Coordinates of C-alpha atoms and ligand atoms in Angstrom, one line a residue:
M176 CA 0.0 0.0 0.0
N177 CA 1.2 3.5 -0.9
I178 CA 0.2 6.6 1.0
L179 CA 0.4 10.1 -0.3
G180 CA 0.8 13.1 2.1
I181 CA 0.2 16.7 1.1
E182 CA 1.1 19.7 3.3
T183 CA 0.5 23.4 2.6
S184 CA -0.4 24.8 6.0
C185 CA 2.1 27.7 5.9
D186 CA 4.8 28.6 3.3
E187 CA 6.1 25.2 2.3
T188 CA 4.5 23.2 -0.5
A189 CA 5.1 19.6 0.3
A190 CA 4.2 16.1 -0.9
S191 CA 5.5 12.7 0.2
V192 CA 4.9 9.1 -0.7
I193 CA 5.4 6.4 2.0
T194 CA 4.6 2.7 2.1
D195 CA 2.5 0.9 4.7
Q196 CA 5.8 -0.4 6.1
M197 CA 6.7 3.2 6.9
K198 CA 9.3 3.4 4.2
I199 CA 9.7 7.0 2.9
L200 CA 9.8 6.8 -0.9
S201 CA 9.9 10.6 -1.3
N202 CA 9.7 13.7 0.8
I203 CA 9.6 16.8 -1.4
V204 CA 9.4 20.2 0.1
L205 CA 9.4 23.5 -1.8
S206 CA 10.2 26.4 0.4
Q207 CA 8.9 29.9 -0.3
D208 CA 11.6 31.5 1.8
E209 CA 12.9 33.6 -1.0
I210 CA 9.5 34.9 -1.8
H211 CA 8.8 36.1 1.7
S212 CA 12.3 37.1 2.6
P213 CA 12.0 40.7 1.4
Y214 CA 9.1 41.2 3.8
G215 CA 10.8 39.6 6.8
G216 CA 7.8 37.3 7.4
I217 CA 5.1 35.4 5.6
V218 CA 2.7 37.3 3.4
P219 CA -0.4 35.0 3.5
E220 CA -1.7 36.0 0.1
L221 CA 1.6 35.4 -1.6
A222 CA 1.9 32.0 0.2
S223 CA -1.5 30.7 -1.1
R224 CA -0.8 32.0 -4.7
N225 CA 2.5 30.2 -4.8
H226 CA 0.9 27.0 -3.4
V227 CA -1.4 27.2 -6.4
L228 CA 1.5 27.6 -8.8
S229 CA 3.6 24.8 -7.3
I230 CA 1.4 22.1 -5.9
N231 CA 0.9 20.0 -9.1
Y232 CA 4.7 20.1 -9.8
I233 CA 5.5 19.1 -6.3
L234 CA 3.1 16.2 -6.5
E235 CA 4.6 15.0 -9.8
K236 CA 8.1 15.3 -8.4
S237 CA 7.1 13.3 -5.3
L238 CA 5.6 10.5 -7.4
D239 CA 8.6 10.5 -9.8
K240 CA 11.1 10.3 -7.0
A241 CA 9.1 7.4 -5.4
H242 CA 8.7 5.7 -8.8
I243 CA 5.0 5.3 -8.1
P244 CA 2.5 6.1 -10.8
I245 CA -0.5 8.0 -9.4
H246 CA -2.9 5.2 -9.9
N247 CA -0.8 3.1 -7.4
I248 CA -1.6 5.5 -4.6
D249 CA -4.0 3.8 -2.3
L250 CA -4.6 6.5 0.4
I251 CA -4.4 10.3 0.3
S252 CA -3.8 12.4 3.3
V253 CA -3.7 16.2 3.7
T254 CA -3.2 18.8 6.4
Q255 CA -6.6 20.2 7.4
G256 CA -5.3 22.8 10.0
P257 CA -4.2 24.8 11.9
G258 CA -2.4 27.2 9.7
L259 CA -3.0 30.0 7.2
I260 CA -6.5 29.4 5.9
G261 CA -5.8 30.4 2.3
S262 CA -2.7 28.1 2.2
L263 CA -4.6 25.2 3.8
L264 CA -7.5 25.5 1.4
I265 CA -5.2 25.0 -1.6
G266 CA -3.8 21.7 -0.3
L267 CA -7.2 20.5 0.9
S268 CA -9.0 21.4 -2.3
F269 CA -6.2 19.8 -4.3
A270 CA -6.3 16.6 -2.2
K271 CA -10.1 16.4 -2.5
G272 CA -9.9 16.7 -6.2
L273 CA -7.3 14.0 -6.4
A274 CA -9.3 11.7 -4.1
Y275 CA -12.5 12.3 -6.1
T276 CA -10.8 11.6 -9.4
L277 CA -8.8 8.6 -8.3
E278 CA -11.7 7.3 -6.2
K279 CA -9.3 6.9 -3.2
P280 CA -10.0 7.5 0.5
L281 CA -8.9 10.8 2.0
I282 CA -7.7 11.2 5.6
P283 CA -7.5 14.8 7.0
I284 CA -4.6 15.4 9.3
D285 CA -4.0 17.9 12.1
H286 CA -0.7 19.8 11.6
L287 CA 0.3 19.8 15.3
E288 CA -0.5 16.1 15.7
A289 CA 1.6 15.5 12.6
H290 CA 4.6 17.4 14.1
I291 CA 4.4 15.4 17.3
H292 CA 4.0 12.1 15.2
S293 CA 7.2 13.0 13.3
A294 CA 9.2 11.6 16.2
F295 CA 7.7 8.2 15.5
I296 CA 8.8 8.1 11.8
E297 CA 12.3 6.8 12.7
N298 CA 11.5 5.4 16.2
K299 CA 9.1 2.6 16.5
N300 CA 9.6 1.9 20.2
I301 CA 9.3 5.1 22.1
Q302 CA 8.5 4.4 25.7
F303 CA 5.5 6.1 27.4
P304 CA 4.7 8.3 29.1
V305 CA 6.2 11.0 26.8
L306 CA 6.6 14.7 27.3
A307 CA 6.5 16.3 23.8
L308 CA 7.8 19.8 23.2
L309 CA 6.5 21.3 19.9
V310 CA 8.4 24.4 18.9
S311 CA 7.7 26.0 15.6
G312 CA 7.1 29.4 14.0
G313 CA 3.4 29.3 14.8
H314 CA 3.2 27.1 18.0
T315 CA 5.1 26.5 21.2
S316 CA 3.3 23.8 23.2
L317 CA 4.0 21.1 25.7
Y318 CA 2.1 17.8 25.7
L319 CA 1.8 14.7 27.9
M320 CA 1.3 11.4 26.0
R321 CA 0.4 8.3 27.9
K322 CA 0.1 6.4 24.6
K323 CA 0.6 7.0 20.9
M324 CA -1.6 9.6 19.3
D325 CA -3.0 10.7 22.6
A326 CA -1.4 14.1 23.3
V327 CA -2.9 16.1 26.2
L328 CA -2.0 19.8 26.2
L329 CA -0.1 20.9 29.3
G330 CA 0.9 24.4 28.3
K331 CA 1.2 26.7 25.4
T332 CA 2.5 30.1 24.6
R333 CA 0.4 33.0 25.8
D334 CA 1.8 35.3 23.1
D335 CA 4.6 34.7 20.5
A336 CA 5.8 31.3 19.5
A337 CA 9.5 30.7 20.0
G338 CA 10.2 30.6 16.3
E339 CA 8.2 33.8 15.8
A340 CA 10.3 35.6 18.4
L341 CA 13.5 34.6 16.6
D342 CA 12.0 35.6 13.2
K343 CA 10.8 39.0 14.5
I344 CA 14.2 39.9 16.0
A345 CA 15.9 38.9 12.7
K346 CA 13.4 41.0 10.8
F347 CA 14.1 44.0 13.1
L348 CA 17.8 43.6 12.5
D349 CA 17.3 42.9 8.8
I350 CA 19.5 39.9 8.9
G351 CA 17.3 37.5 6.9
Y352 CA 14.3 35.3 6.9
P353 CA 13.4 32.8 8.4
G354 CA 15.2 34.2 11.5
G355 CA 15.8 31.0 13.4
P356 CA 18.5 29.5 11.1
V357 CA 20.0 33.0 10.4
I358 CA 20.4 33.7 14.2
E359 CA 21.8 30.2 14.7
K360 CA 24.5 30.8 12.0
L361 CA 25.4 34.4 13.0
S362 CA 25.5 33.6 16.7
Q363 CA 28.0 30.7 16.4
G364 CA 30.9 31.1 18.8
G365 CA 29.2 34.1 20.5
N366 CA 29.1 34.7 24.2
T367 CA 25.7 33.6 25.6
Q368 CA 26.3 35.5 28.9
E369 CA 27.0 38.9 27.3
F370 CA 23.5 40.1 27.8
D371 CA 21.2 39.1 30.6
F372 CA 17.6 38.4 29.5
S373 CA 15.6 37.4 32.4
L374 CA 13.3 34.4 32.0
P375 CA 9.5 34.9 31.6
K376 CA 7.8 34.9 35.0
M377 CA 4.9 32.4 35.2
S378 CA 3.0 31.2 38.3
D379 CA 4.3 27.9 39.8
Q380 CA 1.3 26.0 38.5
S381 CA 1.5 27.1 34.9
L382 CA 3.3 25.2 32.2
D383 CA 2.6 28.0 29.7
F384 CA 5.3 29.8 27.7
S385 CA 5.7 33.5 27.0
F386 CA 8.2 35.1 24.6
S387 CA 6.9 38.6 24.2
G388 CA 8.8 39.9 27.3
L389 CA 12.1 38.4 26.0
K390 CA 11.4 39.9 22.5
T391 CA 10.6 43.4 23.9
A392 CA 13.8 43.3 26.1
A393 CA 15.8 42.4 23.0
L394 CA 14.2 45.1 20.9
R395 CA 14.9 47.7 23.7
H396 CA 18.5 46.6 23.8
I397 CA 18.9 46.8 20.0
K398 CA 17.5 50.4 20.1
K399 CA 19.4 51.6 23.1
N400 CA 22.7 50.3 21.8
E401 CA 22.0 51.1 18.2
L402 CA 22.8 47.6 17.2
N403 CA 22.6 46.7 13.6
K404 CA 23.7 43.9 11.3
K405 CA 27.2 45.4 11.1
S406 CA 27.7 45.9 14.8
P407 CA 30.7 44.0 16.3
G408 CA 28.5 43.0 19.3
L409 CA 25.9 41.3 17.1
K410 CA 27.2 37.8 17.5
D411 CA 27.2 38.0 21.3
F412 CA 23.8 39.6 21.4
L413 CA 22.3 36.9 19.1
A414 CA 24.0 34.1 21.1
S415 CA 22.6 35.6 24.3
F416 CA 19.1 35.9 22.8
E417 CA 19.0 32.4 21.3
H418 CA 20.3 31.1 24.6
S419 CA 17.5 32.8 26.5
V420 CA 14.9 31.4 24.2
V421 CA 16.3 27.9 24.6
N422 CA 16.6 28.4 28.4
A423 CA 12.9 29.4 28.6
L424 CA 11.9 26.2 26.7
I425 CA 14.1 23.8 28.6
S426 CA 13.3 25.2 32.0
N427 CA 9.6 24.7 31.4
L428 CA 10.2 21.1 30.1
K429 CA 12.2 20.4 33.2
K430 CA 9.3 21.7 35.4
A431 CA 6.9 19.5 33.5
A432 CA 9.2 16.5 33.9
S433 CA 9.4 16.9 37.6
R434 CA 5.6 16.7 37.8
H435 CA 4.8 14.0 35.2
F436 CA 7.7 11.5 35.5
P437 CA 8.1 10.7 31.7
E438 CA 10.1 7.8 30.3
S439 CA 10.8 9.7 27.1
L440 CA 11.1 13.3 25.8
I441 CA 10.2 14.4 22.3
L442 CA 11.4 17.7 20.7
C443 CA 9.7 18.5 17.4
G444 CA 8.7 21.4 15.1
G445 CA 10.9 23.7 13.0
V446 CA 12.9 25.2 15.9
A447 CA 13.9 21.6 16.9
R448 CA 16.5 22.0 14.1
N449 CA 18.4 24.4 16.3
K450 CA 21.7 22.9 17.6
R451 CA 21.7 24.8 20.9
L452 CA 18.1 23.6 21.7
R453 CA 18.9 20.1 20.6
D454 CA 22.0 20.0 22.9
H455 CA 20.2 21.5 25.9
F456 CA 17.4 19.0 25.4
T457 CA 19.7 16.0 25.1
K458 CA 21.6 17.2 28.2
L459 CA 18.4 17.5 30.3
A460 CA 17.4 13.9 29.2
E461 CA 20.8 12.5 30.0
E462 CA 20.9 14.2 33.5
K463 CA 17.4 13.0 34.4
G464 CA 17.6 9.5 32.7
F465 CA 14.9 10.1 30.1
H466 CA 15.1 8.8 26.5
P467 CA 15.4 11.8 24.1
Y468 CA 13.9 11.7 20.7
I469 CA 14.4 14.5 18.1
P470 CA 13.3 13.9 14.4
A471 CA 15.9 14.3 11.7
P472 CA 16.0 17.9 10.5
E473 CA 13.9 17.3 7.4
F474 CA 11.1 16.0 9.6
C475 CA 11.3 18.9 12.0
T476 CA 10.3 21.8 9.6
D477 CA 7.1 21.5 7.7
N478 CA 7.0 18.4 5.5
A479 CA 4.5 15.9 4.1
A480 CA 6.2 12.7 5.3
M481 CA 4.8 13.4 8.8
V482 CA 1.4 13.9 7.3
A483 CA 1.5 10.6 5.5
A484 CA 3.0 8.8 8.6
L485 CA 0.2 10.0 10.8
A486 CA -2.4 8.9 8.2
L487 CA -0.7 5.4 8.1
E488 CA -1.1 5.2 11.9
K489 CA -4.7 6.2 11.7
H490 CA -5.3 3.7 8.9
R491 CA -3.7 0.9 11.0
R492 CA -6.2 1.8 13.8
G493 CA -9.1 1.3 11.4
E494 CA -9.7 4.8 10.2
K495 CA -11.0 4.2 6.6
G496 CA -10.9 7.8 5.3
K497 CA -13.7 8.8 3.1
L498 CA -14.2 11.5 0.5
S499 CA -16.3 14.2 2.1
L500 CA -16.4 17.1 -0.3
D501 CA -17.6 19.4 2.5
L502 CA -14.5 18.7 4.5
N503 CA -13.2 22.2 5.6
A504 CA -9.9 23.6 6.7
Y505 CA -9.5 25.2 10.1
A506 CA -7.1 28.1 10.9
R507 CA -7.0 27.6 14.6
S508 CA -6.6 24.4 16.6
P509 CA -10.0 23.1 17.8
H510 CA -8.4 21.4 20.8
Ligands
KG4_801 O1 7.6 23.9 11.9 P1 7.9 25.0 10.9 O2 8.5 24.7 9.6 O3 6.6 25.8 10.6 C1 5.5 26.0 11.5 O4 4.7 25.1 11.7 O5 5.6 27.1 12.1 O6 8.8 26.0 11.8 C2 9.3 27.2 11.2 C3 10.1 27.9 12.3 C4 10.5 29.3 11.9 O7 10.2 30.2 13.0 C5 12.0 29.2 11.8 O8 12.7 30.4 12.1 C6 12.3 28.1 12.8 O9 11.3 27.2 12.6 N1 13.6 27.4 12.5 C7 14.7 27.5 13.3 C8 15.7 26.7 12.7 N2 15.2 26.2 11.5 C9 13.9 26.6 11.4 N3 14.9 28.1 14.5 C10 16.1 28.0 15.1 N4 17.1 27.3 14.5 C11 17.0 26.7 13.4 N5 18.0 26.0 12.8
ZN802 ZN1 4.6 23.3 11.3

């Protein structure tokens, strides 16, 4: 059996073919970074227009790479939400059209569940309970999983997502988009203690995150010290800022771990590509004796393999998938 995944929730147009043995035959991602870069952030209208232009090509590339003709696809899956509504509707409408024409079942997939499930692509035997930290450009959330596909939300950001905070600081300094990887590169070797950003203050009970305070402190520092992309102190400033974002994430994860006694920890989402975050996450797991799981970088940022992988898991659990032409996209998480 071959499963097709389609993902267009944000600014990546992606398609993937996997087998029912969880073998990834193709995982094609077309990034729109260059298109949005001059604006320092995603322009939703441009994102959906470019999905329209690329989606058929990306599907063809994905089938070619997999050496699977389209009539050998047995199940179609697509991201239903959350995300940019215009972008989601392109992928969803395209998938509905395909399912209707090919007379194949269609399984809609939640983007956040797919990110969490990305950790299971390469790891079949993750031990539960699991604490999963999802860190992306749109979301920063912490989940407790007592079993597979059963994520209970413990905390989420009250304002900016971690990736969003990195992107906004990069935009302000005009150093490139997306900001996360640019800051990672420019901060290499920088002094993380040069600037002292205090951690967000939350009540003892809360496992929520907040990044707007950190972001505002960073912006104030940039203005006060007239920092720009040519300043000699930029490297240390970025290293300190990235370090503070990582610290805020890891200290909350630590707090959750002391309450929920997990066997394993999962780190997923686009920001999980960040080396400093990966290192701190692994260190925490080692210190406390948890099993750490971080997907390979290509499964961290938005991709369609995680969509197809979650559809396979749902199919194994008896979800048939049906073609419902009134299936609609959702911009915000219903959970
Ligand atoms: O998961 P993702 O591709 O899209 C969303 O669902 O949001 O995540 C995109 C985010 C962006 O904010 C980007 O700056 C961040 O992931 N990101 C990184 C790195 N690579 C991507 N942040 C820090 N370090 C990286 N290496
Ligand atoms: Zn995502």
